[in-house]
Amino acid sequence: MKKIAIIAKVHDPRCLGVAEELIDWLTQREIVPRVEEHLSKQLRHPGLAESAESSEVATGADLVVVLGGDGTLIAACRMVGSREVPILGVNLGSLGFLTEITLDEMYPAMERCLAGDFEVSQRMMLLAQVLRGGEQIERHRVLNDAVINKGALARIVDMETSVDGRHLTTFKADGLIVCTPTGSTGYSLSANGPIIHPGLNCISITPICPHTLTNRPLVVGAEASIAIRIDAQEDEAVFLTLDGQVGVKLICGDQVHIRKSDHVARLVQSRSKDYFSVLRAKLKWGER
Ligand SMILES: NC(=O)c1ccc[n+]([C@@H]2O[C@H](COP(=O)([O-])OP(=O)(O)OC[C@H]3O[C@@H](n4cnc5c(N)ncnc54)[C@H](O)[C@@H]3O)[C@@H](O)[C@H]2O)c1
Ligand SMILES: Nc1ncnc2c1ncn2[C@@H]1O[C@H](COP(=O)(O)OP(=O)(O)OP(=O)(O)O)[C@@H](O)[C@H]1O
């Protein structure tokens, strides 16, 4: 393993410091890492790392090291895109549900990665498309979720939803979360969605505050094709938010199509913890 990319949380002095140390460590092993331009500009010795645009930082890499929190890891998955490069997430954020390697574990984990001795957890992602007047105007890959949400005005949004071309229901709600098993512990969890083990391949459709006594989150198969038609007044703001980080303004009649991506994210696993211990430690699951 010779080509390593480093993606660090922006404007974070702690992440910058750890990145500097990691670059020194890699330099001693005759590896020239690649970093994003914003990080390169802040390094004390920028010559020790190649610099690339965010969209290119993972090109040709054997491993991507993420220094930050869950948000940085999610953003890194978008930068990796379809390349399926293994991602080692080192938690320098607050929760660190997805970035499960601690700073103490970073160098032993790096040693193992360089020796090719590591396991990855393969995570399904979703592809979300927005169609306006039958034309695709947006296309995004997400690790966690695609969320339709109303704007500031407190009006219900009507979302006519079908699965594999069959009518499911018209959700009347504040919004709708369509998430992967990885994303099930994010926003969907807050909307009473189920916790889904990331080893499964499936999609959860979780309404946000539906105005009914009977709606419950629905889990469909990974091959399902979900279509949601937005029915809102002209002056109402409705948004599609991808992984909580990219926003698209929707208008009445827009169709949001969501299905499994052809590509997976590959997260390097910690040797010291498993998914259930992370659930207990980070989300206090099962505590009473
Ligand atoms: N009410 C909510 O719970 C709510 C609202 C908006 C977004 N979100 C989630 O935040 C995600 C974006 O994360 P961010 O860090 O960029 O935004 P953020 O900084 O707003 O973080 C939200 C929190 O969710 C945690 N988180 C993110 N993905 C997770 C996952 N898969 N499992 C468990 N915890 C997770 C983060 O560590 C953070 O503590 C979105 O994809 C969405 O799932 C949650
Ligand atoms: N390199 C990067 N490229 C793009 N966006 C980034 C990058 N680093 C951080 N971000 C953005 O900064 C936000 C905050 O980062 P992050 O979530 O990692 O920190 P945190 O809130 O401290 O940690 P946690 O998510 O574990 O609570 C992310 O949602 C992401 O949008």
mmCIF file of N, CA and C in Angstrom, residues 82-163:
data_model
loop_
_atom_site.group_PDB
_atom_site.id
_atom_site.type_symbol
_atom_site.label_atom_id
_atom_site.label_comp_id
_atom_site.label_asym_id
_atom_site.label_seq_id
_atom_site.Cartn_x
_atom_site.Cartn_y
_atom_site.Cartn_z
ATOM 1 N N SER A 82 -17.125 6.630 -6.717
ATOM 2 C CA SER A 82 -17.297 5.243 -7.173
ATOM 3 C C SER A 82 -16.001 4.442 -7.057
ATOM 4 N N ARG A 83 -14.957 5.005 -6.472
ATOM 5 C CA ARG A 83 -13.636 4.341 -6.505
ATOM 6 C C ARG A 83 -13.522 3.178 -5.523
ATOM 7 N N GLU A 84 -14.379 3.163 -4.517
ATOM 8 C CA GLU A 84 -14.423 2.066 -3.527
ATOM 9 C C GLU A 84 -13.089 1.862 -2.803
ATOM 10 N N VAL A 85 -12.351 2.947 -2.590
ATOM 11 C CA VAL A 85 -11.070 2.873 -1.853
ATOM 12 C C VAL A 85 -11.391 2.654 -0.368
ATOM 13 N N PRO A 86 -10.660 1.766 0.340
ATOM 14 C CA PRO A 86 -10.896 1.600 1.786
ATOM 15 C C PRO A 86 -10.697 2.927 2.527
ATOM 16 N N ILE A 87 -11.579 3.181 3.499
ATOM 17 C CA ILE A 87 -11.536 4.438 4.260
ATOM 18 C C ILE A 87 -11.289 4.114 5.731
ATOM 19 N N LEU A 88 -10.216 4.702 6.267
ATOM 20 C CA LEU A 88 -9.902 4.528 7.690
ATOM 21 C C LEU A 88 -10.355 5.802 8.405
ATOM 22 N N GLY A 89 -11.404 5.703 9.206
ATOM 23 C CA GLY A 89 -11.950 6.888 9.879
ATOM 24 C C GLY A 89 -11.408 7.003 11.295
ATOM 25 N N VAL A 90 -10.631 8.060 11.552
ATOM 26 C CA VAL A 90 -10.080 8.292 12.891
ATOM 27 C C VAL A 90 -10.929 9.362 13.565
ATOM 28 N N ASN A 91 -11.475 9.025 14.731
ATOM 29 C CA ASN A 91 -12.430 9.950 15.349
ATOM 30 C C ASN A 91 -11.753 11.134 16.042
ATOM 31 N N LEU A 92 -11.938 12.305 15.438
ATOM 32 C CA LEU A 92 -11.501 13.548 16.083
ATOM 33 C C LEU A 92 -12.714 14.475 16.169
ATOM 34 N N GLY A 93 -13.898 13.885 16.160
ATOM 35 C CA GLY A 93 -15.127 14.665 16.245
ATOM 36 C C GLY A 93 -15.788 14.412 17.589
ATOM 37 N N SER A 94 -17.089 14.666 17.671
ATOM 38 C CA SER A 94 -17.756 14.522 18.965
ATOM 39 C C SER A 94 -18.318 13.109 19.170
ATOM 40 N N LEU A 95 -19.173 12.643 18.253
ATOM 41 C CA LEU A 95 -19.806 11.330 18.477
ATOM 42 C C LEU A 95 -18.921 10.187 17.976
ATOM 43 N N GLY A 96 -18.535 10.258 16.731
ATOM 44 C CA GLY A 96 -17.654 9.230 16.169
ATOM 45 C C GLY A 96 -18.316 7.867 16.091
ATOM 46 N N PHE A 97 -19.556 7.847 15.619
ATOM 47 C CA PHE A 97 -20.247 6.563 15.466
ATOM 48 C C PHE A 97 -19.656 5.792 14.274
ATOM 49 N N LEU A 98 -19.393 6.526 13.203
ATOM 50 C CA LEU A 98 -18.859 5.886 11.996
ATOM 51 C C LEU A 98 -17.331 5.869 11.997
ATOM 52 N N THR A 99 -16.726 6.927 12.566
ATOM 53 C CA THR A 99 -15.261 7.005 12.647
ATOM 54 C C THR A 99 -14.841 6.265 13.920
ATOM 55 N N GLU A 100 -14.769 4.944 13.813
ATOM 56 C CA GLU A 100 -14.655 4.170 15.058
ATOM 57 C C GLU A 100 -13.226 3.952 15.546
ATOM 58 N N ILE A 101 -12.215 4.351 14.766
ATOM 59 C CA ILE A 101 -10.820 4.190 15.219
ATOM 60 C C ILE A 101 -10.464 5.402 16.086
ATOM 61 N N THR A 102 -9.954 5.157 17.307
ATOM 62 C CA THR A 102 -9.559 6.285 18.158
ATOM 63 C C THR A 102 -8.146 6.739 17.762
ATOM 64 N N LEU A 103 -7.796 7.924 18.256
ATOM 65 C CA LEU A 103 -6.473 8.466 17.920
ATOM 66 C C LEU A 103 -5.365 7.512 18.395
ATOM 67 N N ASP A 104 -5.554 6.909 19.579
ATOM 68 C CA ASP A 104 -4.555 5.957 20.107
ATOM 69 C C ASP A 104 -4.358 4.764 19.171
ATOM 70 N N GLU A 105 -5.455 4.403 18.492
ATOM 71 C CA GLU A 105 -5.391 3.210 17.633
ATOM 72 C C GLU A 105 -4.876 3.527 16.228
ATOM 73 N N MET A 106 -4.690 4.840 15.940
ATOM 74 C CA MET A 106 -4.425 5.223 14.545
ATOM 75 C C MET A 106 -3.142 4.596 13.979
ATOM 76 N N TYR A 107 -2.006 4.729 14.710
ATOM 77 C CA TYR A 107 -0.750 4.229 14.116
ATOM 78 C C TYR A 107 -0.716 2.693 14.019
ATOM 79 N N PRO A 108 -1.165 1.959 15.070
ATOM 80 C CA PRO A 108 -1.241 0.494 14.876
ATOM 81 C C PRO A 108 -2.150 0.129 13.690
ATOM 82 N N ALA A 109 -3.256 0.868 13.547
ATOM 83 C CA ALA A 109 -4.166 0.572 12.419
ATOM 84 C C ALA A 109 -3.484 0.898 11.096
ATOM 85 N N MET A 110 -2.706 1.992 11.074
ATOM 86 C CA MET A 110 -1.987 2.349 9.840
ATOM 87 C C MET A 110 -0.954 1.277 9.488
ATOM 88 N N GLU A 111 -0.232 0.785 10.529
ATOM 89 C CA GLU A 111 0.776 -0.276 10.288
ATOM 90 C C GLU A 111 0.103 -1.478 9.611
ATOM 91 N N ARG A 112 -1.046 -1.845 10.164
ATOM 92 C CA ARG A 112 -1.759 -3.013 9.606
ATOM 93 C C ARG A 112 -2.220 -2.737 8.178
ATOM 94 N N CYS A 113 -2.712 -1.523 7.945
ATOM 95 C CA CYS A 113 -3.189 -1.189 6.591
ATOM 96 C C CYS A 113 -2.028 -1.255 5.599
ATOM 97 N N LEU A 114 -0.876 -0.689 5.989
ATOM 98 C CA LEU A 114 0.270 -0.695 5.070
ATOM 99 C C LEU A 114 0.700 -2.136 4.768
ATOM 100 N N ALA A 115 0.509 -3.030 5.768
ATOM 101 C CA ALA A 115 0.891 -4.448 5.569
ATOM 102 C C ALA A 115 -0.236 -5.225 4.861
ATOM 103 N N GLY A 116 -1.330 -4.559 4.581
ATOM 104 C CA GLY A 116 -2.462 -5.228 3.906
ATOM 105 C C GLY A 116 -3.252 -6.122 4.839
ATOM 106 N N ASP A 117 -3.039 -5.960 6.151
ATOM 107 C CA ASP A 117 -3.686 -6.824 7.138
ATOM 108 C C ASP A 117 -4.867 -6.078 7.800
ATOM 109 N N PHE A 118 -5.959 -5.970 7.082
ATOM 110 C CA PHE A 118 -7.107 -5.258 7.652
ATOM 111 C C PHE A 118 -8.410 -5.789 7.050
ATOM 112 N N GLU A 119 -9.508 -5.549 7.787
ATOM 113 C CA GLU A 119 -10.820 -5.963 7.288
ATOM 114 C C GLU A 119 -11.657 -4.710 7.026
ATOM 115 N N VAL A 120 -12.519 -4.788 6.019
ATOM 116 C CA VAL A 120 -13.409 -3.647 5.774
ATOM 117 C C VAL A 120 -14.855 -4.057 5.990
ATOM 118 N N SER A 121 -15.641 -3.079 6.403
ATOM 119 C CA SER A 121 -17.083 -3.273 6.478
ATOM 120 C C SER A 121 -17.658 -2.596 5.238
ATOM 121 N N GLN A 122 -18.324 -3.405 4.412
ATOM 122 C CA GLN A 122 -18.848 -2.895 3.152
ATOM 123 C C GLN A 122 -20.215 -2.261 3.389
ATOM 124 N N ARG A 123 -20.379 -1.003 3.055
ATOM 125 C CA ARG A 123 -21.631 -0.299 3.342
ATOM 126 C C ARG A 123 -22.346 0.097 2.051
ATOM 127 N N MET A 124 -23.601 -0.295 1.946
ATOM 128 C CA MET A 124 -24.346 0.107 0.748
ATOM 129 C C MET A 124 -24.607 1.614 0.776
ATOM 130 N N MET A 125 -24.678 2.191 -0.391
ATOM 131 C CA MET A 125 -25.008 3.614 -0.517
ATOM 132 C C MET A 125 -26.237 3.738 -1.410
ATOM 133 N N LEU A 126 -26.809 4.919 -1.424
ATOM 134 C CA LEU A 126 -27.990 5.169 -2.255
ATOM 135 C C LEU A 126 -27.652 6.172 -3.346
ATOM 136 N N LEU A 127 -28.392 6.058 -4.439
ATOM 137 C CA LEU A 127 -28.284 7.049 -5.507
ATOM 138 C C LEU A 127 -29.611 7.807 -5.525
ATOM 139 N N ALA A 128 -29.541 9.113 -5.380
ATOM 140 C CA ALA A 128 -30.770 9.927 -5.387
ATOM 141 C C ALA A 128 -30.744 10.840 -6.607
ATOM 142 N N GLN A 129 -31.841 10.824 -7.358
ATOM 143 C CA GLN A 129 -31.936 11.673 -8.549
ATOM 144 C C GLN A 129 -33.155 12.579 -8.413
ATOM 145 N N VAL A 130 -33.044 13.792 -8.917
ATOM 146 C CA VAL A 130 -34.214 14.678 -8.976
ATOM 147 C C VAL A 130 -34.573 14.847 -10.443
ATOM 148 N N LEU A 131 -35.846 14.592 -10.758
ATOM 149 C CA LEU A 131 -36.329 14.768 -12.121
ATOM 150 C C LEU A 131 -37.316 15.927 -12.150
ATOM 151 N N ARG A 132 -37.091 16.853 -13.048
ATOM 152 C CA ARG A 132 -38.019 17.983 -13.221
ATOM 153 C C ARG A 132 -38.472 17.982 -14.672
ATOM 154 N N GLY A 133 -39.782 17.897 -14.866
ATOM 155 C CA GLY A 133 -40.305 17.825 -16.237
ATOM 156 C C GLY A 133 -39.732 16.624 -16.977
ATOM 157 N N GLY A 134 -39.477 15.534 -16.248
ATOM 158 C CA GLY A 134 -38.966 14.300 -16.859
ATOM 159 C C GLY A 134 -37.452 14.298 -17.080
ATOM 160 N N GLU A 135 -36.789 15.449 -16.867
ATOM 161 C CA GLU A 135 -35.336 15.537 -17.059
ATOM 162 C C GLU A 135 -34.609 15.419 -15.724
ATOM 163 N N GLN A 136 -33.507 14.686 -15.703
ATOM 164 C CA GLN A 136 -32.712 14.611 -14.468
ATOM 165 C C GLN A 136 -31.959 15.931 -14.258
ATOM 166 N N ILE A 137 -32.189 16.574 -13.100
ATOM 167 C CA ILE A 137 -31.466 17.828 -12.843
ATOM 168 C C ILE A 137 -30.432 17.676 -11.721
ATOM 169 N N GLU A 138 -30.535 16.614 -10.931
ATOM 170 C CA GLU A 138 -29.558 16.390 -9.856
ATOM 171 C C GLU A 138 -29.357 14.887 -9.700
ATOM 172 N N ARG A 139 -28.141 14.518 -9.289
ATOM 173 C CA ARG A 139 -27.822 13.094 -9.078
ATOM 174 C C ARG A 139 -26.743 13.033 -8.001
ATOM 175 N N HIS A 140 -27.023 12.368 -6.892
ATOM 176 C CA HIS A 140 -26.065 12.334 -5.784
ATOM 177 C C HIS A 140 -26.010 10.945 -5.159
ATOM 178 N N ARG A 141 -24.820 10.576 -4.703
ATOM 179 C CA ARG A 141 -24.653 9.312 -3.974
ATOM 180 C C ARG A 141 -24.570 9.653 -2.490
ATOM 181 N N VAL A 142 -25.251 8.860 -1.644
ATOM 182 C CA VAL A 142 -25.211 9.140 -0.198
ATOM 183 C C VAL A 142 -24.871 7.880 0.586
ATOM 184 N N LEU A 143 -24.192 8.076 1.705
ATOM 185 C CA LEU A 143 -23.899 6.950 2.610
ATOM 186 C C LEU A 143 -25.031 6.796 3.627
ATOM 187 N N ASN A 144 -25.551 7.912 4.132
ATOM 188 C CA ASN A 144 -26.567 7.879 5.182
ATOM 189 C C ASN A 144 -27.995 7.949 4.629
ATOM 190 N N ASP A 145 -28.319 9.128 4.105
ATOM 191 C CA ASP A 145 -29.734 9.359 3.811
ATOM 192 C C ASP A 145 -29.994 10.460 2.804
ATOM 193 N N ALA A 146 -31.161 10.335 2.152
ATOM 194 C CA ALA A 146 -31.711 11.406 1.320
ATOM 195 C C ALA A 146 -32.989 11.831 2.039
ATOM 196 N N VAL A 147 -33.090 13.114 2.372
ATOM 197 C CA VAL A 147 -34.193 13.583 3.217
ATOM 198 C C VAL A 147 -34.967 14.682 2.505
ATOM 199 N N ILE A 148 -36.281 14.494 2.415
ATOM 200 C CA ILE A 148 -37.140 15.557 1.895
ATOM 201 C C ILE A 148 -37.702 16.267 3.113
ATOM 202 N N ASN A 149 -37.582 17.584 3.128
ATOM 203 C CA ASN A 149 -37.985 18.345 4.303
ATOM 204 C C ASN A 149 -38.649 19.630 3.889
ATOM 205 N N LYS A 150 -39.608 20.054 4.682
ATOM 206 C CA LYS A 150 -40.242 21.337 4.381
ATOM 207 C C LYS A 150 -39.366 22.475 4.874
ATOM 208 N N GLY A 151 -39.622 23.684 4.333
ATOM 209 C CA GLY A 151 -38.868 24.856 4.771
ATOM 210 C C GLY A 151 -39.436 25.409 6.059
ATOM 211 N N ALA A 152 -39.260 26.711 6.259
ATOM 212 C CA ALA A 152 -39.604 27.314 7.549
ATOM 213 C C ALA A 152 -41.115 27.340 7.818
ATOM 214 N N LEU A 153 -41.934 27.504 6.770
ATOM 215 C CA LEU A 153 -43.386 27.575 7.000
ATOM 216 C C LEU A 153 -43.914 26.228 7.478
ATOM 217 N N ALA A 154 -44.803 26.279 8.472
ATOM 218 C CA ALA A 154 -45.253 25.029 9.096
ATOM 219 C C ALA A 154 -46.394 24.386 8.312
ATOM 220 N N ARG A 155 -46.175 24.071 7.038
ATOM 221 C CA ARG A 155 -47.205 23.385 6.257
ATOM 222 C C ARG A 155 -46.783 21.947 6.016
ATOM 223 N N ILE A 156 -47.785 21.103 5.916
ATOM 224 C CA ILE A 156 -47.499 19.689 5.636
ATOM 225 C C ILE A 156 -47.116 19.541 4.159
ATOM 226 N N VAL A 157 -46.178 18.660 3.879
ATOM 227 C CA VAL A 157 -45.821 18.377 2.485
ATOM 228 C C VAL A 157 -46.493 17.058 2.086
ATOM 229 N N ASP A 158 -47.090 17.041 0.908
ATOM 230 C CA ASP A 158 -47.655 15.799 0.385
ATOM 231 C C ASP A 158 -46.600 15.120 -0.482
ATOM 232 N N MET A 159 -46.295 13.867 -0.176
ATOM 233 C CA MET A 159 -45.273 13.145 -0.942
ATOM 234 C C MET A 159 -45.861 11.820 -1.424
ATOM 235 N N GLU A 160 -46.236 11.828 -2.694
ATOM 236 C CA GLU A 160 -46.855 10.633 -3.290
ATOM 237 C C GLU A 160 -45.735 9.637 -3.593
ATOM 238 N N THR A 161 -45.788 8.502 -2.921
ATOM 239 C CA THR A 161 -44.625 7.600 -2.950
ATOM 240 C C THR A 161 -44.978 6.248 -3.560
ATOM 241 N N SER A 162 -44.111 5.802 -4.463
ATOM 242 C CA SER A 162 -44.296 4.455 -5.013
ATOM 243 C C SER A 162 -43.000 3.655 -4.863
ATOM 244 N N VAL A 163 -43.169 2.343 -4.796
ATOM 245 C CA VAL A 163 -42.017 1.435 -4.719
ATOM 246 C C VAL A 163 -42.137 0.461 -5.887
#
